[in-house]
mmCIF file of C-alpha atoms in Angstrom:
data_model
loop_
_atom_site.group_PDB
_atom_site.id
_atom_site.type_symbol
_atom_site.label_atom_id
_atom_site.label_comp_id
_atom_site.label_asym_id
_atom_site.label_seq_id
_atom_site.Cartn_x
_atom_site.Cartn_y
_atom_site.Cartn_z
ATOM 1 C CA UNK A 16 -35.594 4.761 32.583
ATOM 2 C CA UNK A 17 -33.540 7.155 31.093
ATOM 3 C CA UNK A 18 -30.019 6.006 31.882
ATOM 4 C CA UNK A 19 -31.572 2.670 30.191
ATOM 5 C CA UNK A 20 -32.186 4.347 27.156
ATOM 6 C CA UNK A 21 -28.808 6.129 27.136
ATOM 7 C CA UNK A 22 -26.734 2.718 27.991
ATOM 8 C CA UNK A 23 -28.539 0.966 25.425
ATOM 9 C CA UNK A 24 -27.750 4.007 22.702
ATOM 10 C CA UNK A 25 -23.881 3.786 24.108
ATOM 11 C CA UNK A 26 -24.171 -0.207 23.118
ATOM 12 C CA UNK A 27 -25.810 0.313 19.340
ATOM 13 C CA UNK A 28 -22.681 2.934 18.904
ATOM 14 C CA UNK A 29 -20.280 0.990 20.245
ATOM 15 C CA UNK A 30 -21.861 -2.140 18.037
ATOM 16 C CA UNK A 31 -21.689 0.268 14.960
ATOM 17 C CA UNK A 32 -18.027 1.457 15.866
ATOM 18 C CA UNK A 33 -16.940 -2.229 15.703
ATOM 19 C CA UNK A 34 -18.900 -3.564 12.798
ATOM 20 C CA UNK A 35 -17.198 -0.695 10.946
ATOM 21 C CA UNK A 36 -13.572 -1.067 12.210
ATOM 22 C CA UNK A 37 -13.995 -4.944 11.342
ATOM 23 C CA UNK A 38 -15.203 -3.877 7.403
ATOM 24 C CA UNK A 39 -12.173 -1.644 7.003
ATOM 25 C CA UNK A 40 -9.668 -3.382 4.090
ATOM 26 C CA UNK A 41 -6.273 -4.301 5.875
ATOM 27 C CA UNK A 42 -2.515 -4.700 4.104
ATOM 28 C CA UNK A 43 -3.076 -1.981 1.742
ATOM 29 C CA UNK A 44 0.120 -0.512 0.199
ATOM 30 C CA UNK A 45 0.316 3.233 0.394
ATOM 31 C CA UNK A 46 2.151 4.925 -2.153
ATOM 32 C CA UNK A 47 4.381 7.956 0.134
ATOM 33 C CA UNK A 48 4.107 10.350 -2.787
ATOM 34 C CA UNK A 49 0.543 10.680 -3.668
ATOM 35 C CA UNK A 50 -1.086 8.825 -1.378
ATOM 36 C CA UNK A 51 -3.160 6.366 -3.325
ATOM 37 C CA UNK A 52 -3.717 3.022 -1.877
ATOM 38 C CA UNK A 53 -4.235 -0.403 -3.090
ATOM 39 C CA UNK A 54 -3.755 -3.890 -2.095
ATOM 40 C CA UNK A 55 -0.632 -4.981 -3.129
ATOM 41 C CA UNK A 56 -2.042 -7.596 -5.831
ATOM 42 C CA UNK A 57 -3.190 -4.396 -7.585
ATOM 43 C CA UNK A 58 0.097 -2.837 -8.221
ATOM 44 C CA UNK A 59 1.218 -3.079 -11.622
ATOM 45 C CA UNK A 60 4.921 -4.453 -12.141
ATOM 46 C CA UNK A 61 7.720 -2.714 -14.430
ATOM 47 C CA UNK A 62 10.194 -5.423 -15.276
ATOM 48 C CA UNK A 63 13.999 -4.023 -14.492
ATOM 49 C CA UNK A 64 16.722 -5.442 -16.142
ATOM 50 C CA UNK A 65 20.129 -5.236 -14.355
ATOM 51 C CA UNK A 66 23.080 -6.509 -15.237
ATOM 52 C CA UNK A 67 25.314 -8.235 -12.479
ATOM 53 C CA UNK A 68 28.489 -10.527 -12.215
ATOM 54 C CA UNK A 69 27.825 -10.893 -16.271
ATOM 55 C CA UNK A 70 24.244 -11.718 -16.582
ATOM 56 C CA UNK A 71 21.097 -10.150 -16.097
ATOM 57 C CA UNK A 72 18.182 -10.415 -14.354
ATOM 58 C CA UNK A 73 14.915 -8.947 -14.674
ATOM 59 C CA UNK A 74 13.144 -7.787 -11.359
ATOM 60 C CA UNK A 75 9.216 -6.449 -11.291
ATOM 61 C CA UNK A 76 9.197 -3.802 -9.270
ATOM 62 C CA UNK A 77 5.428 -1.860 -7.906
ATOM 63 C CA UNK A 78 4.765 0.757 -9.879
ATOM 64 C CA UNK A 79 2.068 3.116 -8.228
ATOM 65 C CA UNK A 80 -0.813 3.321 -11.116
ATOM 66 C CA UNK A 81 -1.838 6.826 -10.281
ATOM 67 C CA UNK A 82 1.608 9.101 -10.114
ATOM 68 C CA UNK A 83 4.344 6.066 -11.629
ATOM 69 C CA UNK A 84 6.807 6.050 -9.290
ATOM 70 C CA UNK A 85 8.816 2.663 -8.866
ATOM 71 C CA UNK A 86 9.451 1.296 -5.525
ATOM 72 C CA UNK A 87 13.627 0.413 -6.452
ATOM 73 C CA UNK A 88 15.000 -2.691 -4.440
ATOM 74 C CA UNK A 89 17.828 -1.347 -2.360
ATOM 75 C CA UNK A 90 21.035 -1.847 -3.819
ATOM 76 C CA UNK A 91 25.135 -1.507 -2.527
ATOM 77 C CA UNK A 92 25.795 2.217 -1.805
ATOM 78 C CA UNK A 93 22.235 3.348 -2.434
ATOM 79 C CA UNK A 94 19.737 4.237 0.656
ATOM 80 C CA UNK A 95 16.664 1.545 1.250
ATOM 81 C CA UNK A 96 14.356 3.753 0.441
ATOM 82 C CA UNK A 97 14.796 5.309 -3.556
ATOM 83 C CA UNK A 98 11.865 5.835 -5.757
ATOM 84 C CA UNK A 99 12.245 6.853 -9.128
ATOM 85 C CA UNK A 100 9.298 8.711 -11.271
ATOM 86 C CA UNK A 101 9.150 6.456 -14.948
ATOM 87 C CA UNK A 102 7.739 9.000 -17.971
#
């Protein structure tokens, strides 16, 4: 009787470890300087204006709503990875 009631507690936890893990939000973007996380539809965009081969373009770029950093796009001679903190 009482390894009945412990296999059927070891089921409800299991049960109420999955339910949980299934609730949890997935493809949120994390911002690597503060932390905060959102999913990406939530990200604000700062338009960029660059010039190239004599005309510009304007590129929205994810700006992180709680510390404003700006994920750049890579460019030539620049690492992947470059954030940039907008006053």
């Amino acid at each position: 009787m009482d390894q009945l009631i412990l296999i059927t507690l070891a089921l409800l936890l299991l049960g109420t470890a999955v339910f949980i893990y299934r609730r949890l939000p997935r493809g949120l973007t994390r911002c690597p300087q503060c932390g905060y996380a959102q999913p990406p539809e939530a990200w604000p965009a700062q338009n960029q204006r660059r010039h190239v081969n004599g005309r510009y373009t304007i590129t929205p770029l994810p700006t992180c709503p709680q510390c404003n950093f700006v994920y750049e796009e890579p460019q030539p001679g620049k690492p992947a990875s470059t954030l940039r903190k907008r006053d």
